[in-house]
C-alpha cells in the first residue's frame, strides 16, 4: 500500500479575509485556485486580469461587461452607502475598458431580520445613483438567508456598456515613456469607511470619493484617443496594487513621485493613527491613466476640465525595466519598492 502525503498550499489551506483585499493573497487565490478550476487544464496562457471583459462586436460597437459584489460594513458612511457604491463601482469597471455603461443587473442577498427601512434606504440610493449615471437597472434577483448567514445585506451588480471606438485600453498596454496621470486625491474611501466603522471621529472631516467616472473617461478618450494605453480605478488594494498589476501585465517598470501624489490631510492623519500606508487604501472615485507622452498634456487638461478630474496630476512615468517593478521616489529623494499588500489592511471596504 502506498501512502501519499497531501501537498499543502503555500501559506494556508483556508480562505482568509486577506484573500478579498485585492493584494497578493487575492492574486494567489485567482492564480492557484479559481482560474485553473474555471478554465481547465488546457487553459491558454494567462491573460491580463482586467476590470471588465470586452465581448465580440455584435453591431456598431463592442460590448463591455463587468460584475462585482459589495459587502461593505457599515452599510452607510459619509458621502455614500452600499447602494450607491454598487452602482459607481460597476459603472467604473465598465468605463476602465473604455465602455460607456448602459444597463445594470442587481442581485440582493438579505439577512433575515434586516429592517425594511434599511432595505428601502439602500434601494432608493441605488436607484438614484443609477439614474444620475444614466444607467437603467434592467433585471435582478433577491434572496433571503437565515440570521447570521450574512451581514445584513450584500449587493451584486453586473454592468453592460458599449465601448468607445477611440479607446483600446488594457493593463498590458503600458509602454516605456508613458506618463502616469491620477485623477484626484487618494485614500478617501477606505479611511472614511474605517473611521465610521471604528468611531474614530475622522468622518467629520472626510467622506468617500465614490462617484461615476465614465464621463471623465469619455473626455480622456476624446483628448488622447489611442494614445491612452491603460485606465484603472485603484479600488481594493489601492494605488499600489493597481500600479503593480499594470507593471506585471505590461512587463514594464513604473516610477511615481511621492511629492506628486495628492493625499488630503485628514486621510494622512487617519493613516498615521491606524498605521496604514495610504498607497494601499481603497478608492472609489479616482482613476489612473497611462498616456503616451505626446498626448499627456492634452489628456491632463481634459481631465481637469471635468468635475471628476479637476484635481488631476501627473505622478510618474513608465520605464522598460526591470519588468513588473513599481518604485516610489520619496520626499527625501530616496527610492523604495512599492509592493502589493500581502494580506488584509482594511476589511470590508467595498
mmCIF file of C-alpha atoms in Angstrom:
data_model
loop_
_atom_site.group_PDB
_atom_site.id
_atom_site.type_symbol
_atom_site.label_atom_id
_atom_site.label_comp_id
_atom_site.label_asym_id
_atom_site.label_seq_id
_atom_site.Cartn_x
_atom_site.Cartn_y
_atom_site.Cartn_z
ATOM 1 C CA UNK A 1 0.000 0.000 0.000
ATOM 2 C CA UNK A 2 1.295 3.421 -0.944
ATOM 3 C CA UNK A 3 0.645 6.316 1.391
ATOM 4 C CA UNK A 4 0.677 9.736 -0.208
ATOM 5 C CA UNK A 5 1.082 12.816 1.924
ATOM 6 C CA UNK A 6 -1.057 15.770 0.895
ATOM 7 C CA UNK A 7 0.818 18.690 -0.560
ATOM 8 C CA UNK A 8 -0.151 21.810 1.371
ATOM 9 C CA UNK A 9 -0.889 25.042 -0.388
ATOM 10 C CA UNK A 10 1.608 27.821 0.303
ATOM 11 C CA UNK A 11 0.651 29.717 3.440
ATOM 12 C CA UNK A 12 -2.848 28.442 4.198
ATOM 13 C CA UNK A 13 -5.472 25.871 3.280
ATOM 14 C CA UNK A 14 -8.446 28.055 4.196
ATOM 15 C CA UNK A 15 -9.900 31.285 2.891
ATOM 16 C CA UNK A 16 -8.782 34.357 4.817
ATOM 17 C CA UNK A 17 -10.185 37.873 4.846
ATOM 18 C CA UNK A 18 -6.975 38.910 3.120
ATOM 19 C CA UNK A 19 -7.952 36.846 0.074
ATOM 20 C CA UNK A 20 -10.551 39.521 -0.662
ATOM 21 C CA UNK A 21 -8.365 42.552 -0.010
ATOM 22 C CA UNK A 22 -7.095 42.995 -3.563
ATOM 23 C CA UNK A 23 -3.432 42.327 -2.759
ATOM 24 C CA UNK A 24 -1.030 39.423 -3.051
ATOM 25 C CA UNK A 25 -3.345 36.885 -1.397
ATOM 26 C CA UNK A 26 -6.130 37.811 -3.822
ATOM 27 C CA UNK A 27 -3.791 37.204 -6.756
ATOM 28 C CA UNK A 28 -2.732 33.827 -5.337
ATOM 29 C CA UNK A 29 -6.365 32.770 -4.869
ATOM 30 C CA UNK A 30 -7.075 33.550 -8.517
ATOM 31 C CA UNK A 31 -3.895 32.021 -9.927
ATOM 32 C CA UNK A 32 -3.792 28.855 -7.810
ATOM 33 C CA UNK A 33 -7.460 28.001 -7.224
ATOM 34 C CA UNK A 34 -10.093 29.837 -9.240
ATOM 35 C CA UNK A 35 -8.625 30.340 -12.704
ATOM 36 C CA UNK A 36 -7.292 26.764 -13.101
ATOM 37 C CA UNK A 37 -10.655 25.373 -11.945
ATOM 38 C CA UNK A 38 -12.702 27.637 -14.207
ATOM 39 C CA UNK A 39 -10.538 27.411 -17.317
ATOM 40 C CA UNK A 40 -9.434 23.765 -17.128
ATOM 41 C CA UNK A 41 -6.049 22.121 -17.505
ATOM 42 C CA UNK A 42 -5.626 23.198 -21.126
ATOM 43 C CA UNK A 43 -6.248 26.858 -20.453
ATOM 44 C CA UNK A 44 -4.328 29.343 -22.644
ATOM 45 C CA UNK A 45 -1.510 31.465 -21.377
ATOM 46 C CA UNK A 46 -2.741 33.800 -18.644
ATOM 47 C CA UNK A 47 -4.273 36.994 -19.986
ATOM 48 C CA UNK A 48 -4.306 40.318 -18.147
ATOM 49 C CA UNK A 49 -6.965 40.402 -15.450
ATOM 50 C CA UNK A 50 -8.974 43.440 -16.420
ATOM 51 C CA UNK A 51 -11.757 45.325 -14.640
ATOM 52 C CA UNK A 52 -14.176 44.147 -17.331
ATOM 53 C CA UNK A 53 -14.376 41.924 -20.398
ATOM 54 C CA UNK A 54 -14.867 43.033 -23.991
ATOM 55 C CA UNK A 55 -17.220 40.735 -25.895
ATOM 56 C CA UNK A 56 -17.090 40.234 -29.664
ATOM 57 C CA UNK A 57 -18.826 43.017 -31.560
ATOM 58 C CA UNK A 58 -22.450 42.305 -32.432
ATOM 59 C CA UNK A 59 -23.152 45.636 -34.063
ATOM 60 C CA UNK A 60 -21.655 49.071 -34.303
ATOM 61 C CA UNK A 61 -19.735 48.790 -31.031
ATOM 62 C CA UNK A 62 -18.197 46.140 -28.819
ATOM 63 C CA UNK A 63 -19.993 45.209 -25.611
ATOM 64 C CA UNK A 64 -18.212 45.591 -22.272
ATOM 65 C CA UNK A 65 -19.408 43.593 -19.258
ATOM 66 C CA UNK A 66 -18.314 43.583 -15.624
ATOM 67 C CA UNK A 67 -19.633 42.055 -12.412
ATOM 68 C CA UNK A 68 -18.851 42.833 -8.780
ATOM 69 C CA UNK A 69 -20.110 42.095 -5.267
ATOM 70 C CA UNK A 70 -20.314 44.646 -2.471
ATOM 71 C CA UNK A 71 -20.116 43.643 1.183
ATOM 72 C CA UNK A 72 -19.135 46.923 2.824
ATOM 73 C CA UNK A 73 -19.534 47.364 6.566
ATOM 74 C CA UNK A 74 -21.082 49.650 7.726
ATOM 75 C CA UNK A 75 -23.819 49.928 5.117
ATOM 76 C CA UNK A 76 -23.918 53.735 5.412
ATOM 77 C CA UNK A 77 -20.953 56.107 5.647
ATOM 78 C CA UNK A 78 -20.277 59.804 4.970
ATOM 79 C CA UNK A 79 -20.922 60.565 1.323
ATOM 80 C CA UNK A 80 -22.387 57.218 0.357
ATOM 81 C CA UNK A 81 -23.699 53.764 1.159
ATOM 82 C CA UNK A 82 -23.640 50.233 -0.203
ATOM 83 C CA UNK A 83 -26.334 51.081 -2.773
ATOM 84 C CA UNK A 84 -24.608 53.996 -4.483
ATOM 85 C CA UNK A 85 -21.251 52.265 -4.095
ATOM 86 C CA UNK A 86 -22.509 49.224 -6.014
ATOM 87 C CA UNK A 87 -23.598 51.402 -8.933
ATOM 88 C CA UNK A 88 -20.442 53.508 -9.018
ATOM 89 C CA UNK A 89 -18.092 50.537 -8.666
ATOM 90 C CA UNK A 90 -19.617 48.616 -11.565
ATOM 91 C CA UNK A 91 -20.089 51.654 -13.806
ATOM 92 C CA UNK A 92 -16.419 52.488 -13.295
ATOM 93 C CA UNK A 93 -15.207 48.965 -14.039
ATOM 94 C CA UNK A 94 -17.035 49.106 -17.378
ATOM 95 C CA UNK A 95 -15.531 52.545 -18.037
ATOM 96 C CA UNK A 96 -11.947 51.385 -17.376
ATOM 97 C CA UNK A 97 -12.183 49.285 -20.541
ATOM 98 C CA UNK A 98 -13.424 52.285 -22.499
ATOM 99 C CA UNK A 99 -17.076 51.312 -22.144
ATOM 100 C CA UNK A 100 -19.966 53.726 -21.673
ATOM 101 C CA UNK A 101 -22.363 51.909 -19.299
ATOM 102 C CA UNK A 102 -25.933 51.368 -20.452
ATOM 103 C CA UNK A 103 -27.550 48.826 -18.109
ATOM 104 C CA UNK A 104 -27.204 47.136 -14.726
ATOM 105 C CA UNK A 105 -28.381 43.848 -13.251
ATOM 106 C CA UNK A 106 -28.731 43.864 -9.450
ATOM 107 C CA UNK A 107 -28.814 40.897 -7.084
ATOM 108 C CA UNK A 108 -29.527 41.280 -3.353
ATOM 109 C CA UNK A 109 -28.695 38.837 -0.552
ATOM 110 C CA UNK A 110 -30.743 39.829 2.501
ATOM 111 C CA UNK A 111 -30.308 38.536 6.034
ATOM 112 C CA UNK A 112 -33.465 37.573 7.898
ATOM 113 C CA UNK A 113 -34.262 40.351 10.346
ATOM 114 C CA UNK A 114 -32.974 43.203 8.186
ATOM 115 C CA UNK A 115 -35.248 46.214 8.844
ATOM 116 C CA UNK A 116 -37.291 47.066 5.776
ATOM 117 C CA UNK A 117 -36.460 50.730 6.336
ATOM 118 C CA UNK A 118 -32.776 49.894 5.798
ATOM 119 C CA UNK A 119 -33.539 47.917 2.642
ATOM 120 C CA UNK A 120 -35.705 50.740 1.297
ATOM 121 C CA UNK A 121 -33.000 53.308 2.010
ATOM 122 C CA UNK A 122 -30.351 51.250 0.203
ATOM 123 C CA UNK A 123 -32.646 50.529 -2.756
ATOM 124 C CA UNK A 124 -33.586 54.188 -3.071
ATOM 125 C CA UNK A 125 -29.912 55.213 -3.047
ATOM 126 C CA UNK A 126 -29.041 52.568 -5.630
ATOM 127 C CA UNK A 127 -31.834 53.740 -7.909
ATOM 128 C CA UNK A 128 -30.885 57.393 -7.568
ATOM 129 C CA UNK A 129 -27.231 56.640 -8.313
ATOM 130 C CA UNK A 130 -28.166 54.626 -11.398
ATOM 131 C CA UNK A 131 -30.434 57.357 -12.737
ATOM 132 C CA UNK A 132 -27.796 60.028 -12.079
ATOM 133 C CA UNK A 133 -25.287 57.933 -14.042
ATOM 134 C CA UNK A 134 -27.752 57.458 -16.895
ATOM 135 C CA UNK A 135 -27.859 53.691 -16.426
ATOM 136 C CA UNK A 136 -31.017 51.578 -16.296
ATOM 137 C CA UNK A 137 -31.488 48.742 -13.800
ATOM 138 C CA UNK A 138 -32.948 46.136 -16.153
ATOM 139 C CA UNK A 139 -33.016 42.862 -14.216
ATOM 140 C CA UNK A 140 -32.098 41.334 -10.888
ATOM 141 C CA UNK A 141 -32.768 38.827 -8.141
ATOM 142 C CA UNK A 142 -33.415 38.768 -4.390
ATOM 143 C CA UNK A 143 -32.577 36.009 -1.923
ATOM 144 C CA UNK A 144 -33.100 35.862 1.850
ATOM 145 C CA UNK A 145 -30.794 33.824 4.107
ATOM 146 C CA UNK A 146 -31.101 32.944 7.762
ATOM 147 C CA UNK A 147 -29.980 35.077 10.660
ATOM 148 C CA UNK A 148 -26.194 35.053 10.914
ATOM 149 C CA UNK A 149 -25.692 33.723 7.373
ATOM 150 C CA UNK A 150 -24.910 37.218 6.004
ATOM 151 C CA UNK A 151 -24.067 40.624 7.411
ATOM 152 C CA UNK A 152 -27.387 42.416 6.849
ATOM 153 C CA UNK A 153 -27.147 42.987 3.101
ATOM 154 C CA UNK A 154 -24.887 42.053 0.191
ATOM 155 C CA UNK A 155 -25.239 43.519 -3.315
ATOM 156 C CA UNK A 156 -24.002 42.045 -6.600
ATOM 157 C CA UNK A 157 -24.162 44.169 -9.732
ATOM 158 C CA UNK A 158 -23.397 43.346 -13.350
ATOM 159 C CA UNK A 159 -22.864 46.205 -15.760
ATOM 160 C CA UNK A 160 -23.093 46.366 -19.542
ATOM 161 C CA UNK A 161 -21.791 49.070 -21.841
ATOM 162 C CA UNK A 162 -20.704 49.978 -25.357
ATOM 163 C CA UNK A 163 -17.022 50.503 -25.996
ATOM 164 C CA UNK A 164 -15.923 53.876 -27.330
ATOM 165 C CA UNK A 165 -14.186 53.482 -30.701
ATOM 166 C CA UNK A 166 -11.440 55.891 -29.609
ATOM 167 C CA UNK A 167 -10.312 53.774 -26.623
ATOM 168 C CA UNK A 168 -8.477 50.451 -26.649
ATOM 169 C CA UNK A 169 -7.160 50.190 -23.121
ATOM 170 C CA UNK A 170 -5.654 47.239 -21.282
ATOM 171 C CA UNK A 171 -3.448 46.622 -18.265
ATOM 172 C CA UNK A 172 -0.993 45.061 -20.736
ATOM 173 C CA UNK A 173 -0.602 48.165 -22.904
ATOM 174 C CA UNK A 174 1.610 50.409 -20.738
ATOM 175 C CA UNK A 175 4.665 51.416 -22.749
ATOM 176 C CA UNK A 176 8.054 52.927 -21.841
ATOM 177 C CA UNK A 177 7.775 56.701 -21.716
ATOM 178 C CA UNK A 178 4.082 56.709 -20.781
ATOM 179 C CA UNK A 179 3.067 59.396 -18.310
ATOM 180 C CA UNK A 180 1.041 58.190 -15.308
ATOM 181 C CA UNK A 181 -1.881 60.523 -14.568
ATOM 182 C CA UNK A 182 -4.009 60.387 -11.417
ATOM 183 C CA UNK A 183 -7.457 61.990 -11.476
ATOM 184 C CA UNK A 184 -7.571 63.117 -7.841
ATOM 185 C CA UNK A 185 -6.720 62.563 -4.164
ATOM 186 C CA UNK A 186 -6.299 59.028 -2.834
ATOM 187 C CA UNK A 187 -7.341 57.271 0.359
ATOM 188 C CA UNK A 188 -10.702 58.932 0.943
ATOM 189 C CA UNK A 189 -12.997 55.916 0.661
ATOM 190 C CA UNK A 190 -11.009 53.458 2.756
ATOM 191 C CA UNK A 191 -10.327 55.865 5.601
ATOM 192 C CA UNK A 192 -13.944 57.075 5.607
ATOM 193 C CA UNK A 193 -15.310 53.540 5.965
ATOM 194 C CA UNK A 194 -12.763 52.563 8.606
ATOM 195 C CA UNK A 195 -13.317 55.751 10.604
ATOM 196 C CA UNK A 196 -17.088 55.275 10.542
ATOM 197 C CA UNK A 197 -16.830 51.612 11.499
ATOM 198 C CA UNK A 198 -14.472 52.184 14.397
ATOM 199 C CA UNK A 199 -15.941 55.506 15.564
ATOM 200 C CA UNK A 200 -12.620 57.323 15.253
ATOM 201 C CA UNK A 201 -14.145 60.734 14.529
ATOM 202 C CA UNK A 202 -12.461 61.378 11.181
ATOM 203 C CA UNK A 203 -15.833 61.068 9.439
ATOM 204 C CA UNK A 204 -16.477 64.728 10.318
ATOM 205 C CA UNK A 205 -13.514 65.698 8.101
ATOM 206 C CA UNK A 206 -13.616 63.213 5.228
ATOM 207 C CA UNK A 207 -16.141 61.427 3.048
ATOM 208 C CA UNK A 208 -15.979 58.742 0.412
ATOM 209 C CA UNK A 209 -14.900 59.746 -3.081
ATOM 210 C CA UNK A 210 -17.384 57.246 -4.583
ATOM 211 C CA UNK A 211 -18.734 58.561 -7.906
ATOM 212 C CA UNK A 212 -19.159 57.505 -11.526
ATOM 213 C CA UNK A 213 -16.173 58.107 -13.796
ATOM 214 C CA UNK A 214 -17.497 57.260 -17.263
ATOM 215 C CA UNK A 215 -17.930 60.902 -18.309
ATOM 216 C CA UNK A 216 -14.315 61.549 -17.296
ATOM 217 C CA UNK A 217 -13.262 58.511 -19.330
ATOM 218 C CA UNK A 218 -15.114 59.868 -22.357
ATOM 219 C CA UNK A 219 -13.218 63.168 -22.011
ATOM 220 C CA UNK A 220 -9.929 61.275 -21.716
ATOM 221 C CA UNK A 221 -10.725 59.281 -24.850
ATOM 222 C CA UNK A 222 -11.643 62.378 -26.849
ATOM 223 C CA UNK A 223 -8.391 64.103 -25.836
ATOM 224 C CA UNK A 224 -5.980 61.185 -26.165
ATOM 225 C CA UNK A 225 -7.566 58.542 -28.359
ATOM 226 C CA UNK A 226 -5.331 55.529 -28.896
ATOM 227 C CA UNK A 227 -2.505 57.254 -27.008
ATOM 228 C CA UNK A 228 -4.416 56.357 -23.833
ATOM 229 C CA UNK A 229 -2.968 52.926 -23.129
ATOM 230 C CA UNK A 230 -4.262 51.983 -19.663
ATOM 231 C CA UNK A 231 -7.147 53.038 -17.427
ATOM 232 C CA UNK A 232 -7.605 51.586 -13.948
ATOM 233 C CA UNK A 233 -9.537 52.639 -10.850
ATOM 234 C CA UNK A 234 -7.455 51.790 -7.760
ATOM 235 C CA UNK A 235 -10.138 50.248 -5.547
ATOM 236 C CA UNK A 236 -9.262 47.233 -3.365
ATOM 237 C CA UNK A 237 -5.553 47.254 -2.650
ATOM 238 C CA UNK A 238 -5.332 50.941 -3.508
ATOM 239 C CA UNK A 239 -2.954 52.680 -5.873
ATOM 240 C CA UNK A 240 -0.126 50.272 -5.017
ATOM 241 C CA UNK A 241 -1.997 47.180 -6.207
ATOM 242 C CA UNK A 242 -3.266 48.902 -9.361
ATOM 243 C CA UNK A 243 0.219 50.002 -10.394
ATOM 244 C CA UNK A 244 1.728 46.599 -9.627
ATOM 245 C CA UNK A 245 -0.899 44.818 -11.699
ATOM 246 C CA UNK A 246 -0.239 47.130 -14.632
ATOM 247 C CA UNK A 247 3.548 46.790 -14.323
ATOM 248 C CA UNK A 248 3.208 42.992 -14.186
ATOM 249 C CA UNK A 249 0.829 42.672 -17.127
ATOM 250 C CA UNK A 250 2.790 45.155 -19.270
ATOM 251 C CA UNK A 251 6.208 43.721 -18.310
ATOM 252 C CA UNK A 252 7.291 47.265 -17.544
ATOM 253 C CA UNK A 253 8.557 49.308 -14.623
ATOM 254 C CA UNK A 254 6.672 52.234 -13.082
ATOM 255 C CA UNK A 255 8.155 55.030 -11.006
ATOM 256 C CA UNK A 256 5.993 57.536 -9.143
ATOM 257 C CA UNK A 257 6.888 60.677 -7.235
ATOM 258 C CA UNK A 258 5.653 60.770 -3.628
ATOM 259 C CA UNK A 259 5.510 64.570 -3.671
ATOM 260 C CA UNK A 260 3.118 64.495 -6.634
ATOM 261 C CA UNK A 261 0.567 62.071 -5.136
ATOM 262 C CA UNK A 262 -2.284 64.106 -3.589
ATOM 263 C CA UNK A 263 -3.230 62.922 -0.080
ATOM 264 C CA UNK A 264 -5.767 65.024 1.888
ATOM 265 C CA UNK A 265 -4.553 66.000 5.364
ATOM 266 C CA UNK A 266 -7.375 64.150 7.206
ATOM 267 C CA UNK A 267 -6.542 60.992 5.228
ATOM 268 C CA UNK A 268 -2.857 61.302 6.123
ATOM 269 C CA UNK A 269 -3.788 61.793 9.785
ATOM 270 C CA UNK A 270 -6.082 58.766 9.783
ATOM 271 C CA UNK A 271 -3.419 56.612 8.128
ATOM 272 C CA UNK A 272 -0.831 57.725 10.675
ATOM 273 C CA UNK A 273 -3.185 56.871 13.549
ATOM 274 C CA UNK A 274 -4.112 53.468 12.121
ATOM 275 C CA UNK A 275 -0.629 52.583 10.877
ATOM 276 C CA UNK A 276 -1.751 52.360 7.255
ATOM 277 C CA UNK A 277 0.126 53.025 4.034
ATOM 278 C CA UNK A 278 -2.120 55.356 2.029
ATOM 279 C CA UNK A 279 -0.928 53.729 -1.202
ATOM 280 C CA UNK A 280 -2.769 50.564 -0.116
ATOM 281 C CA UNK A 281 -6.002 52.297 0.923
ATOM 282 C CA UNK A 282 -9.056 51.792 -1.301
ATOM 283 C CA UNK A 283 -10.501 54.481 -3.553
ATOM 284 C CA UNK A 284 -13.846 54.540 -5.329
ATOM 285 C CA UNK A 285 -13.811 57.780 -7.311
ATOM 286 C CA UNK A 286 -10.425 58.224 -8.962
ATOM 287 C CA UNK A 287 -8.504 56.585 -11.776
ATOM 288 C CA UNK A 288 -5.004 56.267 -13.139
ATOM 289 C CA UNK A 289 -4.342 56.733 -16.858
ATOM 290 C CA UNK A 290 -1.183 55.707 -18.707
ATOM 291 C CA UNK A 291 -0.792 58.023 -21.680
ATOM 292 C CA UNK A 292 1.842 58.374 -24.395
ATOM 293 C CA UNK A 293 3.982 61.455 -23.673
ATOM 294 C CA UNK A 294 2.855 63.317 -26.793
ATOM 295 C CA UNK A 295 -0.761 63.383 -25.587
ATOM 296 C CA UNK A 296 -0.237 63.587 -21.829
ATOM 297 C CA UNK A 297 -0.680 67.360 -21.551
ATOM 298 C CA UNK A 298 -3.878 67.332 -23.602
ATOM 299 C CA UNK A 299 -5.341 64.461 -21.586
ATOM 300 C CA UNK A 300 -4.393 66.119 -18.295
ATOM 301 C CA UNK A 301 -6.105 69.338 -19.377
ATOM 302 C CA UNK A 302 -9.232 67.400 -20.390
ATOM 303 C CA UNK A 303 -9.278 65.621 -17.031
ATOM 304 C CA UNK A 304 -9.026 68.894 -15.134
ATOM 305 C CA UNK A 305 -11.934 70.310 -17.143
ATOM 306 C CA UNK A 306 -14.211 67.529 -15.852
ATOM 307 C CA UNK A 307 -15.621 67.748 -12.288
ATOM 308 C CA UNK A 308 -14.398 64.229 -11.524
ATOM 309 C CA UNK A 309 -10.851 65.106 -12.561
ATOM 310 C CA UNK A 310 -10.395 68.732 -11.547
ATOM 311 C CA UNK A 311 -7.510 67.776 -9.213
ATOM 312 C CA UNK A 312 -5.757 65.555 -11.755
ATOM 313 C CA UNK A 313 -1.949 65.439 -11.655
ATOM 314 C CA UNK A 314 0.940 63.629 -13.301
ATOM 315 C CA UNK A 315 2.525 61.323 -10.720
ATOM 316 C CA UNK A 316 5.095 59.265 -12.608
ATOM 317 C CA UNK A 317 6.382 57.561 -15.731
ATOM 318 C CA UNK A 318 6.871 54.113 -17.227
ATOM 319 C CA UNK A 319 10.307 52.677 -17.909
ATOM 320 C CA UNK A 320 11.186 49.477 -19.725
ATOM 321 C CA UNK A 321 12.942 47.508 -16.997
ATOM 322 C CA UNK A 322 13.034 45.755 -14.665
ATOM 323 C CA UNK A 323 9.703 44.214 -15.612
ATOM 324 C CA UNK A 324 6.961 44.299 -13.010
ATOM 325 C CA UNK A 325 8.645 46.726 -10.621
ATOM 326 C CA UNK A 326 6.955 49.768 -9.057
ATOM 327 C CA UNK A 327 9.136 52.267 -7.222
ATOM 328 C CA UNK A 328 8.418 55.439 -5.273
ATOM 329 C CA UNK A 329 10.720 58.447 -5.306
ATOM 330 C CA UNK A 330 10.336 59.631 -1.719
ATOM 331 C CA UNK A 331 10.198 63.167 -0.340
ATOM 332 C CA UNK A 332 13.859 62.933 0.678
ATOM 333 C CA UNK A 333 14.998 61.785 -2.753
ATOM 334 C CA UNK A 334 15.439 58.088 -1.993
ATOM 335 C CA UNK A 335 13.683 55.273 -3.834
ATOM 336 C CA UNK A 336 11.707 52.396 -2.349
ATOM 337 C CA UNK A 337 9.856 49.479 -3.859
ATOM 338 C CA UNK A 338 6.074 49.698 -3.737
ATOM 339 C CA UNK A 339 4.715 46.182 -3.449
ATOM 340 C CA UNK A 340 1.207 44.755 -3.377
ATOM 341 C CA UNK A 341 -0.355 44.381 0.047
ATOM 342 C CA UNK A 342 0.490 40.921 1.342
ATOM 343 C CA UNK A 343 -2.751 40.358 3.245
ATOM 344 C CA UNK A 344 -5.526 42.457 4.686
ATOM 345 C CA UNK A 345 -5.295 46.133 5.591
ATOM 346 C CA UNK A 346 -8.870 47.438 5.543
ATOM 347 C CA UNK A 347 -11.530 44.708 5.771
ATOM 348 C CA UNK A 348 -14.934 45.121 4.140
ATOM 349 C CA UNK A 349 -14.424 48.443 2.391
ATOM 350 C CA UNK A 350 -16.283 47.602 -0.831
#
